[in-house]
Structures are given as C-alpha cells and as structure tokens.
Amino acid sequence: MFSLGLIMNMNKKHTVILQPSGRRGQVDEGTSVRAAARELGVEIESICAENATCGKCMVLVEEGRFEKYNIDSKRDHLSPMSAEERAYLMRRPRLLKDKGWEIGQVRLSCQCKVLGDVLINVPEESRGNKQIVRKSASERAIEIKPSIRKYYVSLSPPNLERPIADWERLAKGLETSIGLVRRGEENLPRWFDLTIDYQCLRTLSSTLREAKWNVTVSVWQDKEVIEVQPGYVEDSYGAAVDIGSTTVALYLCNLRTGELLAAESEMNPQIVYGEDVMSRIQYAIEHQDGLQKLHKAVIATLNKLLKQAAKTAQIQTDEILEMVLVGNSTMHHLLLNLHPKHLGLSPFVPAIHSSLDVKARELGLQINPSGNIHVLPTIASFVGADTSAMILAEEPHKQDENWLLIDVGTNAELILGNRKRLVCTSTPTGPALEGAHVEYGMRAAPGAIERVQIDEKTLEPKYKVIGVDGWNTDHVEFKGHVKGICGSAIIDSVAELFRVGIVDSRGKFKKNLISNRVRQGENGWEYVVAWAEETSIGRDIPMTQQDVRQIQLAKAALFVAARTLLKRSGLQSPDKIILAGGFGSYIDKEKAMLIGLIPDCELDKVYAVGNAAGDGARIALLNVEKRNEIDSVTRRVERFELPTDPEFQNQFMLATSFPHMSEPFEHISHLIPDRVPDPMAKNFMK
C-alpha cells in the first residue's frame, strides 16, 4: 500500500531546463537529473551503473531567477548530496579547481533528484551527444550516438546462498546502467532480453574473476554484450570503410568522442581481375574460384588497412568493435562473398537490398571477433551502399531544391530530387576518366600531370604536376618529373583542345593548324602536352585521337544518365550539382561542363564534396539513428535502368559531341567555339 503523501509526491511535477540544448519540460518529483534529461531527449554520460564512481555524469546547477523561463532555480531544489557523491567530488579537488567549480554547484546527475524547478548546465565532457565537425569539404556536424556503449559494472561474487550463473549475474548488473525495460512488458527486467556473443561468453568467467568482479561491458544496440574487459575502460573504436572500384578508404574513429584517429587508403586489389564492375562480375562467372579470389583480395586489403590504422592510433586491432562498410552493388556482393552473377544478367537483381549486420569473424575481418560489421542498404542493381552513404552525407531528401548528386568513377551513380521525390540510376563510364585506356594515362600520383591549360593564340600548353609546386612555365624543376597524365588533367586537356579549336565539336583533330604540337602520330592525330625532355620516361606525352574518343564515350554515358533523370522528373536542369568521389573532387567544373560531362547549371551551384560515401559511412558509424534513417530513405528512391530506355542509344550519340549536339549549355556558352551541326556526327565512331 502506498501512503497518501507518497502518491501526492509522485503526482507533483517540476520544471527542468537543460542547457546548452535548451530542452525543457515537467518531470515527476523524485526523478534523478540523469533520468529527467533522458526523458527530455538529452543524453548524459554514465558508465558506472549509477554508483557515483565514474563521474562522467557531472552537471552544474545554476542558481537565480530566470525570467525567460519564469522559474527560480536553486541548489536545494535537488536532493541533498549523498555520501558517495560527496566522497567522489572530495577526492578530486584539482578537477574542481581547474574548472572553477564548487562542490555545491557540481552534482552527479545519477545521484541527485529533482525536488523543485531547476536549470541545469550539462558541460561538454558530460554530454552523450557530442558534436564533431567532419574533416571534409562539407564540414557537417555529426551527432555522436554510437551503437556500442560501455558500462562499468561492479558485481558481488557468487556464494552458496546466491549461486547465480556468471552471465545472469552480469546481465542483472547491467540493468541499471542501460535503464530500460522490455517494451510492453514493464514487469520484466531489461536484462531478460540481453544476449551475449558466444565468443565473449567463452572467456566471461575467467575475465570476471581476474578482474575481481569489476568490469567494463561493451553492449551493441543495448541488446548484445560483445566484450567484457577487466576494470574501467573508457574508449571504444570503430572503422568506416568505402570500398570503391578503384580505391579502398578506411577511417578509424573513437566511438565515444567521434575523433578521427587515422585514415588509410589503398588501391582495390580486385583491379587485377577487372578494371570495372562488369569485368569483375564476368571474372567471377567464368572462373570456378573467381568469387573466392575477389572476396579474399578485398578482405586481405581491409585487414592490412586495419592494422595500419591501429598502429597509427596506437591501439590493438581487437579493440575495434564495429565497422560500417559501403560500396557499389558489385563491391558489396564481393565483400559479403555473395555471387554477383545475377547482377550482370537481366533483370540485374541483387541478392539483398536491405542493410545487414554480420559478425566480423564470419567475414574474416581481423577486429574483435565479436565485433559487428554493418553494411548500408543497396538501392538498385548498380546503385549500391556507397550511394546510400552519399545520400546520408549530403541529405538531398531534406531539401526543397532539386539536387543532382553524381559519384563519378568507373561506374557512376546518380541521385536526383528533393524531400518529395528521389530518383536514381547508374551508368558505366569506364576507367578512362581515371587514366586507364588513355595512352599515357595514370592514377593520381607524384609525377602525374593534374592540370592543363592551352594558350588560344600560341596553342602552347602549361601544366601542373603532382608533387611539384606551381606551373611548368614557372621554373625548370619540372624537367624530368613528368610520368603521365591523370584523370583531372585528361578532362582539362580535352576541354582545352575543344575550347582553343584544336578539335571540333565531334572530337576530331583539325589538321591545318600551325603548331608542332599538333601532329600525325603513330596511331593518328595527337597533341603533345609534354616533350620527352620534360618527362622521366624519355618519351613525348600526347593526347591522342583515341584518347579523346574514350572521353567522349565516358562523358556521353554520364550526361545521358543525368538527362534521363531530369526528363523523368520534368526538369530542364537541376538547382544544384554535387560531385562526389575522389575523382569528382578534382574535376574542374567549368571544363567538365564545357565537354558535356555534367548538365548545364549555374557554375556557382556546382560543388565538389570529396568522398561523400566515406563521410556517409562515418556518419552511420558514429550515429546509429542515421542507419534507420537511410534504411527508410532508400526504400522510397525510384530506380531507372538506362538499358530499358528506348531513347538511350539516340541520346547517347547526340551526347558524344562537345558539349552536346543540341543542348544549348547557356552557362558556358561563352567558351564554346562556333558550332556547325554535322549530319554525320552519328557516324563518328565508324
């Protein structure tokens, strides 16, 4: 039976205001400040099962009259300080002195209860949802809500009177820390639903006894215990990975703070088996051990990057408890050891669209064997988890304008739309944009020409080389440095050849020009960008007629994909174009538009955002709620398969011209030489 006084207190409410978030609301008298904050949507750190031992939940009580909120906040509007709370603070005079705090002002939010109106200041170090800024072009804040949380638990050892099994004893000890009950069954404790990973269970008993029953427990999604460590351990680690067709990029993060501890990248070793996704699919189909080779190659690279990142961060790889992986649909299947055969055959169906959680040991990834691998959802046959990550990073689904997002690579993925509607497609552009299939093309590396300009009067070039400051015309240090030409300079070169009139709108070299750089080469006409004495290979580096053709094919495929989405959406042009991916970030947007690689748009509305897929993977790693968000968004993205469009072939041929056979391209019209329509343009490949 409850007393009347207790019932009255239970019904009595007080105003609690939390700063700097500004959250406020009424809570029942007797509610702890930490529980009140949770009710109001503010997470306050605590990993000691609310035993006043970790000090992570410290808050400041503000005193005075706050007219804005119409409350009087006083220290005695919280319950008196307990002996445990006072002892903890008294043991830390240096902390209080350094911060300028008083014992009466500082409280442990898990211990003090609300007895009246109060304004609470939650300092940065106590906030569960800290803010960090991404180290990329977009500089977007990420709210830290990791799927893995650590809890410090101090248990009493078993005895003959209470011989409870080790796991059940630990699970019950976690109940207060997690602070939840089964949904709809409030009479059953939360630990009733907890599970423990088998690998973790195998060492549980010895760990508890070695630690004298004081352990830190890592819990995934408040559902499963995946690690039990002796004593008090504060930090957890996770890795976000973008598996591109060309490059694998890994970002190691502190899951508690969101800090980026290391970034590692390496060429995708699957290039050995094919430069683009279709060739890798074909390899897996044609070779009995093809899938295993492709799978093991990427796993080995991931393990190498994990080891390198852990060394940089000065941690052990088994301290990494979670990874979030993204990649295009083919990379996704090869990573998960799923045969990609049906991706390459009509109707191009993947094995799974939804997101996936897999144990690290099942994939052979050398992190904590109980660790979780989260793979973001795929959207369409060739619109993969990397595009889902790009959406998560750039958030077109939260905009009123129509944004066109393009991840430029050997397989380009495109998303168009706004909060009302998103449409997507993909197109193979081939490896020419990244240097392959171009005679002197190479990946971006020291010695690669990365920028090209051509003087329209003299037809003389100037260029920049990776690893050397300035332009080649600035000083003589360039001699002997040039090795080849990378993707960004290939785009520059083709655009400049067209702009100054060396090639016409069909991409054909003009033969009546007075310049020793325009010449008949072994395989047709060409333009020499760098003479042999300027290179380290002892040969002239030209852009050839065939090189120009390769870029025409790639840019036409990309443009038609964008134009198809615009047409399906009833739009002439997008409000904004976002270029993503490592290559997309280095493209000169004006020159890309000049050759018709991207649709016409205001140039100041075209942005490069770096590795958006990697950023999206980091967001999903650091904020578990974003995983649910992208699951929901991807389910409503409309998919268009270009091969099914009856107009594709005709539109493709029109798009091979610079910048296009019929599109006006008003925003760069001042750069386009006088264009004479050629009825034979459709036959330029013959």
mmCIF file of N, CA, C and O in Angstrom, residues 374-446:
data_model
loop_
_atom_site.group_PDB
_atom_site.id
_atom_site.type_symbol
_atom_site.label_atom_id
_atom_site.label_comp_id
_atom_site.label_asym_id
_atom_site.label_seq_id
_atom_site.Cartn_x
_atom_site.Cartn_y
_atom_site.Cartn_z
ATOM 1 N N HIS A 374 28.465 -3.594 -40.058
ATOM 2 C CA HIS A 374 27.193 -3.074 -40.570
ATOM 3 C C HIS A 374 27.393 -2.627 -42.008
ATOM 4 O O HIS A 374 28.295 -1.837 -42.309
ATOM 5 N N VAL A 375 26.577 -3.149 -42.910
ATOM 6 C CA VAL A 375 26.643 -2.791 -44.320
ATOM 7 C C VAL A 375 25.381 -2.021 -44.681
ATOM 8 O O VAL A 375 24.261 -2.514 -44.447
ATOM 9 N N LEU A 376 25.534 -0.815 -45.211
ATOM 10 C CA LEU A 376 24.375 0.006 -45.564
ATOM 11 C C LEU A 376 23.585 -0.628 -46.713
ATOM 12 O O LEU A 376 24.115 -1.458 -47.447
ATOM 13 N N PRO A 377 22.327 -0.230 -46.895
ATOM 14 C CA PRO A 377 21.486 -0.853 -47.928
ATOM 15 C C PRO A 377 21.904 -0.461 -49.338
ATOM 16 O O PRO A 377 22.456 0.611 -49.567
ATOM 17 N N THR A 378 21.634 -1.376 -50.278
ATOM 18 C CA THR A 378 21.763 -1.042 -51.695
ATOM 19 C C THR A 378 20.415 -0.537 -52.182
ATOM 20 O O THR A 378 19.386 -0.743 -51.535
ATOM 21 N N ILE A 379 20.417 0.146 -53.331
ATOM 22 C CA ILE A 379 19.191 0.777 -53.824
ATOM 23 C C ILE A 379 18.689 0.114 -55.101
ATOM 24 O O ILE A 379 17.495 -0.149 -55.254
ATOM 25 N N ALA A 380 19.602 -0.160 -56.030
ATOM 26 C CA ALA A 380 19.223 -0.764 -57.308
ATOM 27 C C ALA A 380 20.341 -1.695 -57.731
ATOM 28 O O ALA A 380 21.327 -1.883 -57.016
ATOM 29 N N SER A 381 20.187 -2.285 -58.928
ATOM 30 C CA SER A 381 21.168 -3.266 -59.380
ATOM 31 C C SER A 381 22.589 -2.723 -59.345
ATOM 32 O O SER A 381 23.505 -3.408 -58.910
ATOM 33 N N PHE A 382 22.795 -1.489 -59.822
ATOM 34 C CA PHE A 382 24.128 -0.910 -59.801
ATOM 35 C C PHE A 382 24.153 0.429 -59.070
ATOM 36 O O PHE A 382 25.006 1.271 -59.338
ATOM 37 N N VAL A 383 23.227 0.610 -58.159
ATOM 38 C CA VAL A 383 23.236 1.765 -57.259
ATOM 39 C C VAL A 383 23.343 1.192 -55.859
ATOM 40 O O VAL A 383 22.379 0.665 -55.312
ATOM 41 N N GLY A 384 24.544 1.261 -55.305
ATOM 42 C CA GLY A 384 24.835 0.478 -54.121
ATOM 43 C C GLY A 384 24.835 1.228 -52.811
ATOM 44 O O GLY A 384 24.299 2.333 -52.675
ATOM 45 N N ALA A 385 25.484 0.593 -51.823
ATOM 46 C CA ALA A 385 25.549 1.143 -50.474
ATOM 47 C C ALA A 385 26.375 2.423 -50.436
ATOM 48 O O ALA A 385 26.194 3.253 -49.536
ATOM 49 N N ASP A 386 27.279 2.611 -51.403
ATOM 50 C CA ASP A 386 28.036 3.863 -51.444
ATOM 51 C C ASP A 386 27.127 5.041 -51.779
ATOM 52 O O ASP A 386 27.312 6.150 -51.264
ATOM 53 N N THR A 387 26.119 4.792 -52.609
ATOM 54 C CA THR A 387 25.150 5.854 -52.914
ATOM 55 C C THR A 387 24.266 6.128 -51.710
ATOM 56 O O THR A 387 23.918 7.284 -51.427
ATOM 57 N N SER A 388 23.892 5.093 -50.980
ATOM 58 C CA SER A 388 23.140 5.285 -49.730
ATOM 59 C C SER A 388 23.934 6.166 -48.779
ATOM 60 O O SER A 388 23.380 7.076 -48.141
ATOM 61 N N ALA A 389 25.237 5.910 -48.684
ATOM 62 C CA ALA A 389 26.094 6.716 -47.816
ATOM 63 C C ALA A 389 26.190 8.157 -48.310
ATOM 64 O O ALA A 389 26.202 9.104 -47.511
ATOM 65 N N MET A 390 26.249 8.331 -49.638
ATOM 66 C CA MET A 390 26.293 9.676 -50.212
ATOM 67 C C MET A 390 25.016 10.440 -49.868
ATOM 68 O O MET A 390 25.057 11.632 -49.528
ATOM 69 N N ILE A 391 23.863 9.776 -49.952
ATOM 70 C CA ILE A 391 22.599 10.415 -49.574
ATOM 71 C C ILE A 391 22.642 10.821 -48.110
ATOM 72 O O ILE A 391 22.235 11.926 -47.727
ATOM 73 N N LEU A 392 23.149 9.926 -47.268
ATOM 74 C CA LEU A 392 23.220 10.204 -45.835
ATOM 75 C C LEU A 392 24.101 11.411 -45.551
ATOM 76 O O LEU A 392 23.793 12.233 -44.683
ATOM 77 N N ALA A 393 25.184 11.546 -46.318
ATOM 78 C CA ALA A 393 26.114 12.654 -46.097
ATOM 79 C C ALA A 393 25.581 13.982 -46.613
ATOM 80 O O ALA A 393 25.713 15.018 -45.958
ATOM 81 N N GLU A 394 24.945 13.974 -47.790
ATOM 82 C CA GLU A 394 24.547 15.230 -48.433
ATOM 83 C C GLU A 394 23.089 15.605 -48.210
ATOM 84 O O GLU A 394 22.688 16.740 -48.438
ATOM 85 N N GLU A 395 22.248 14.664 -47.834
ATOM 86 C CA GLU A 395 20.858 14.883 -47.427
ATOM 87 C C GLU A 395 19.977 15.567 -48.470
ATOM 88 O O GLU A 395 19.291 16.552 -48.169
ATOM 89 N N PRO A 396 19.935 15.071 -49.694
ATOM 90 C CA PRO A 396 19.004 15.652 -50.671
ATOM 91 C C PRO A 396 17.550 15.448 -50.262
ATOM 92 O O PRO A 396 16.681 16.219 -50.673
ATOM 93 N N HIS A 397 17.285 14.435 -49.462
ATOM 94 C CA HIS A 397 15.922 14.122 -49.028
ATOM 95 C C HIS A 397 15.393 15.107 -47.988
ATOM 96 O O HIS A 397 14.244 14.991 -47.565
ATOM 97 N N LYS A 398 16.230 16.085 -47.621
ATOM 98 C CA LYS A 398 15.786 17.098 -46.663
ATOM 99 C C LYS A 398 15.738 18.488 -47.305
ATOM 100 O O LYS A 398 15.620 19.488 -46.595
ATOM 101 N N GLN A 399 15.821 18.542 -48.641
ATOM 102 C CA GLN A 399 15.888 19.822 -49.345
ATOM 103 C C GLN A 399 14.620 20.091 -50.145
ATOM 104 O O GLN A 399 13.910 19.175 -50.543
ATOM 105 N N ASP A 400 14.356 21.383 -50.370
ATOM 106 C CA ASP A 400 13.250 21.782 -51.248
ATOM 107 C C ASP A 400 13.717 21.889 -52.700
ATOM 108 O O ASP A 400 12.942 21.646 -53.622
ATOM 109 N N GLU A 401 14.980 22.262 -52.908
ATOM 110 C CA GLU A 401 15.530 22.346 -54.257
ATOM 111 C C GLU A 401 15.773 20.947 -54.821
ATOM 112 O O GLU A 401 15.863 19.970 -54.076
ATOM 113 N N ASN A 402 15.892 20.879 -56.146
ATOM 114 C CA ASN A 402 16.233 19.621 -56.802
ATOM 115 C C ASN A 402 17.745 19.531 -56.959
ATOM 116 O O ASN A 402 18.341 20.305 -57.712
ATOM 117 N N TRP A 403 18.331 18.605 -56.240
ATOM 118 C CA TRP A 403 19.775 18.412 -56.266
ATOM 119 C C TRP A 403 20.114 17.198 -57.121
ATOM 120 O O TRP A 403 19.422 16.171 -57.072
ATOM 121 N N LEU A 404 21.192 17.320 -57.881
ATOM 122 C CA LEU A 404 21.721 16.189 -58.635
ATOM 123 C C LEU A 404 23.060 15.796 -58.020
ATOM 124 O O LEU A 404 24.006 16.581 -58.032
ATOM 125 N N LEU A 405 23.124 14.603 -57.458
ATOM 126 C CA LEU A 405 24.344 14.092 -56.856
ATOM 127 C C LEU A 405 24.962 13.076 -57.807
ATOM 128 O O LEU A 405 24.274 12.150 -58.268
ATOM 129 N N ILE A 406 26.246 13.241 -58.109
ATOM 130 C CA ILE A 406 26.938 12.346 -59.031
ATOM 131 C C ILE A 406 28.210 11.833 -58.369
ATOM 132 O O ILE A 406 29.092 12.625 -57.997
ATOM 133 N N ASP A 407 28.290 10.532 -58.209
ATOM 134 C CA ASP A 407 29.534 9.910 -57.753
ATOM 135 C C ASP A 407 30.261 9.447 -59.011
ATOM 136 O O ASP A 407 29.860 8.474 -59.651
ATOM 137 N N VAL A 408 31.302 10.186 -59.386
ATOM 138 C CA VAL A 408 31.990 9.942 -60.652
ATOM 139 C C VAL A 408 33.073 8.892 -60.453
ATOM 140 O O VAL A 408 33.933 9.026 -59.599
ATOM 141 N N GLY A 409 33.006 7.842 -61.255
ATOM 142 C CA GLY A 409 34.013 6.792 -61.186
ATOM 143 C C GLY A 409 33.867 5.870 -62.372
ATOM 144 O O GLY A 409 33.214 6.211 -63.368
ATOM 145 N N THR A 410 34.462 4.697 -62.294
ATOM 146 C CA THR A 410 34.331 3.751 -63.403
ATOM 147 C C THR A 410 32.876 3.332 -63.590
ATOM 148 O O THR A 410 32.457 2.994 -64.688
ATOM 149 N N ASN A 411 32.127 3.341 -62.490
ATOM 150 C CA ASN A 411 30.678 3.170 -62.569
ATOM 151 C C ASN A 411 30.071 4.364 -61.849
ATOM 152 O O ASN A 411 30.271 4.526 -60.649
ATOM 153 N N ALA A 412 29.375 5.225 -62.559
ATOM 154 C CA ALA A 412 28.840 6.444 -61.951
ATOM 155 C C ALA A 412 27.434 6.201 -61.434
ATOM 156 O O ALA A 412 26.609 5.581 -62.112
ATOM 157 N N GLU A 413 27.174 6.667 -60.213
ATOM 158 C CA GLU A 413 25.829 6.598 -59.641
ATOM 159 C C GLU A 413 25.274 8.012 -59.515
ATOM 160 O O GLU A 413 26.000 8.935 -59.137
ATOM 161 N N LEU A 414 23.991 8.168 -59.829
ATOM 162 C CA LEU A 414 23.369 9.488 -59.820
ATOM 163 C C LEU A 414 22.078 9.453 -59.025
ATOM 164 O O LEU A 414 21.271 8.508 -59.149
ATOM 165 N N ILE A 415 21.858 10.494 -58.220
ATOM 166 C CA ILE A 415 20.630 10.685 -57.457
ATOM 167 C C ILE A 415 20.110 12.083 -57.767
ATOM 168 O O ILE A 415 20.873 13.059 -57.744
ATOM 169 N N LEU A 416 18.827 12.197 -58.058
ATOM 170 C CA LEU A 416 18.213 13.498 -58.340
ATOM 171 C C LEU A 416 16.935 13.639 -57.536
ATOM 172 O O LEU A 416 16.139 12.699 -57.454
ATOM 173 N N GLY A 417 16.736 14.822 -56.958
ATOM 174 C CA GLY A 417 15.453 15.078 -56.321
ATOM 175 C C GLY A 417 15.549 15.926 -55.078
ATOM 176 O O GLY A 417 16.526 16.642 -54.839
ATOM 177 N N ASN A 418 14.492 15.820 -54.265
ATOM 178 C CA ASN A 418 14.368 16.619 -53.058
ATOM 179 C C ASN A 418 13.571 15.839 -52.025
ATOM 180 O O ASN A 418 13.435 14.614 -52.123
ATOM 181 N N ARG A 419 13.024 16.547 -51.029
ATOM 182 C CA ARG A 419 12.315 15.865 -49.954
ATOM 183 C C ARG A 419 11.059 15.142 -50.445
ATOM 184 O O ARG A 419 10.579 14.217 -49.791
ATOM 185 N N LYS A 420 10.519 15.553 -51.588
ATOM 186 C CA LYS A 420 9.291 14.940 -52.087
ATOM 187 C C LYS A 420 9.545 13.685 -52.915
ATOM 188 O O LYS A 420 8.750 12.743 -52.883
ATOM 189 N N ARG A 421 10.657 13.685 -53.671
ATOM 190 C CA ARG A 421 10.894 12.572 -54.573
ATOM 191 C C ARG A 421 12.373 12.449 -54.889
ATOM 192 O O ARG A 421 13.037 13.442 -55.138
ATOM 193 N N LEU A 422 12.884 11.224 -54.867
ATOM 194 C CA LEU A 422 14.254 10.946 -55.260
ATOM 195 C C LEU A 422 14.251 9.869 -56.337
ATOM 196 O O LEU A 422 13.544 8.865 -56.223
ATOM 197 N N VAL A 423 15.030 10.081 -57.395
ATOM 198 C CA VAL A 423 15.168 9.095 -58.457
ATOM 199 C C VAL A 423 16.657 8.809 -58.639
ATOM 200 O O VAL A 423 17.507 9.664 -58.360
ATOM 201 N N CYS A 424 16.969 7.607 -59.093
ATOM 202 C CA CYS A 424 18.378 7.248 -59.224
ATOM 203 C C CYS A 424 18.610 6.403 -60.457
ATOM 204 O O CYS A 424 17.677 5.792 -61.012
ATOM 205 N N THR A 425 19.866 6.367 -60.887
ATOM 206 C CA THR A 425 20.289 5.463 -61.935
ATOM 207 C C THR A 425 21.803 5.326 -61.837
ATOM 208 O O THR A 425 22.460 5.973 -61.016
ATOM 209 N N SER A 426 22.345 4.467 -62.681
ATOM 210 C CA SER A 426 23.794 4.303 -62.732
ATOM 211 C C SER A 426 24.196 4.086 -64.181
ATOM 212 O O SER A 426 23.360 3.724 -65.020
ATOM 213 N N THR A 427 25.462 4.319 -64.456
ATOM 214 C CA THR A 427 25.943 4.099 -65.815
ATOM 215 C C THR A 427 27.424 3.764 -65.773
ATOM 216 O O THR A 427 28.177 4.364 -64.996
ATOM 217 N N PRO A 428 27.856 2.797 -66.569
ATOM 218 C CA PRO A 428 29.300 2.522 -66.645
ATOM 219 C C PRO A 428 29.981 3.590 -67.496
ATOM 220 O O PRO A 428 29.608 3.809 -68.642
ATOM 221 N N THR A 429 30.927 4.295 -66.925
ATOM 222 C CA THR A 429 31.671 5.306 -67.685
ATOM 223 C C THR A 429 33.014 4.758 -68.141
ATOM 224 O O THR A 429 33.691 5.389 -68.956
ATOM 225 N N GLY A 430 33.379 3.599 -67.602
ATOM 226 C CA GLY A 430 34.668 3.031 -67.956
ATOM 227 C C GLY A 430 35.793 3.703 -67.192
ATOM 228 O O GLY A 430 35.600 4.740 -66.554
ATOM 229 N N PRO A 431 36.989 3.152 -67.243
ATOM 230 C CA PRO A 431 38.106 3.670 -66.444
ATOM 231 C C PRO A 431 38.866 4.831 -67.075
ATOM 232 O O PRO A 431 39.833 5.310 -66.498
ATOM 233 N N ALA A 432 38.428 5.301 -68.252
ATOM 234 C CA ALA A 432 39.184 6.364 -68.930
ATOM 235 C C ALA A 432 39.263 7.631 -68.088
ATOM 236 O O ALA A 432 40.286 8.328 -68.093
ATOM 237 N N LEU A 433 38.190 7.947 -67.357
ATOM 238 C CA LEU A 433 38.183 9.164 -66.551
ATOM 239 C C LEU A 433 39.209 9.107 -65.423
ATOM 240 O O LEU A 433 39.560 10.139 -64.856
ATOM 241 N N GLU A 434 39.657 7.913 -65.086
ATOM 242 C CA GLU A 434 40.663 7.779 -64.034
ATOM 243 C C GLU A 434 42.035 7.415 -64.598
ATOM 244 O O GLU A 434 42.915 6.972 -63.874
ATOM 245 N N GLY A 435 42.188 7.580 -65.918
ATOM 246 C CA GLY A 435 43.511 7.415 -66.513
ATOM 247 C C GLY A 435 43.713 6.161 -67.324
ATOM 248 O O GLY A 435 44.631 6.098 -68.152
ATOM 249 N N ALA A 436 42.884 5.139 -67.117
ATOM 250 C CA ALA A 436 43.044 3.899 -67.874
ATOM 251 C C ALA A 436 42.474 4.083 -69.284
ATOM 252 O O ALA A 436 41.606 4.927 -69.512
ATOM 253 N N HIS A 437 42.965 3.283 -70.221
ATOM 254 C CA HIS A 437 42.532 3.327 -71.622
ATOM 255 C C HIS A 437 42.898 4.648 -72.298
ATOM 256 O O HIS A 437 42.415 4.954 -73.371
ATOM 257 N N VAL A 438 43.714 5.444 -71.626
ATOM 258 C CA VAL A 438 44.308 6.638 -72.222
ATOM 259 C C VAL A 438 45.792 6.337 -72.345
ATOM 260 O O VAL A 438 46.416 5.837 -71.402
ATOM 261 N N GLU A 439 46.393 6.611 -73.510
ATOM 262 C CA GLU A 439 47.726 6.094 -73.817
ATOM 263 C C GLU A 439 48.748 6.373 -72.728
ATOM 264 O O GLU A 439 49.491 5.484 -72.316
ATOM 265 N N TYR A 440 48.797 7.613 -72.253
ATOM 266 C CA TYR A 440 49.739 7.936 -71.189
ATOM 267 C C TYR A 440 49.004 8.269 -69.879
ATOM 268 O O TYR A 440 49.517 8.966 -69.020
ATOM 269 N N GLY A 441 47.816 7.729 -69.763
ATOM 270 C CA GLY A 441 47.032 7.943 -68.553
ATOM 271 C C GLY A 441 47.601 7.179 -67.370
ATOM 272 O O GLY A 441 48.223 6.133 -67.519
ATOM 273 N N MET A 442 47.400 7.719 -66.171
ATOM 274 C CA MET A 442 47.855 7.069 -64.947
ATOM 275 C C MET A 442 46.979 7.527 -63.783
ATOM 276 O O MET A 442 46.221 8.497 -63.899
ATOM 277 N N ARG A 443 47.036 6.802 -62.686
ATOM 278 C CA ARG A 443 46.330 7.222 -61.482
ATOM 279 C C ARG A 443 46.991 8.468 -60.914
ATOM 280 O O ARG A 443 48.158 8.764 -61.204
ATOM 281 N N ALA A 444 46.258 9.204 -60.102
ATOM 282 C CA ALA A 444 46.817 10.396 -59.467
ATOM 283 C C ALA A 444 47.936 9.985 -58.520
ATOM 284 O O ALA A 444 47.707 9.285 -57.529
ATOM 285 N N ALA A 445 49.159 10.373 -58.843
ATOM 286 C CA ALA A 445 50.341 10.023 -58.058
ATOM 287 C C ALA A 445 51.435 11.010 -58.411
ATOM 288 O O ALA A 445 51.353 11.721 -59.423
ATOM 289 N N PRO A 446 52.470 11.103 -57.595
ATOM 290 C CA PRO A 446 53.578 12.010 -57.932
ATOM 291 C C PRO A 446 54.086 11.762 -59.345
ATOM 292 O O PRO A 446 54.301 10.623 -59.757
#
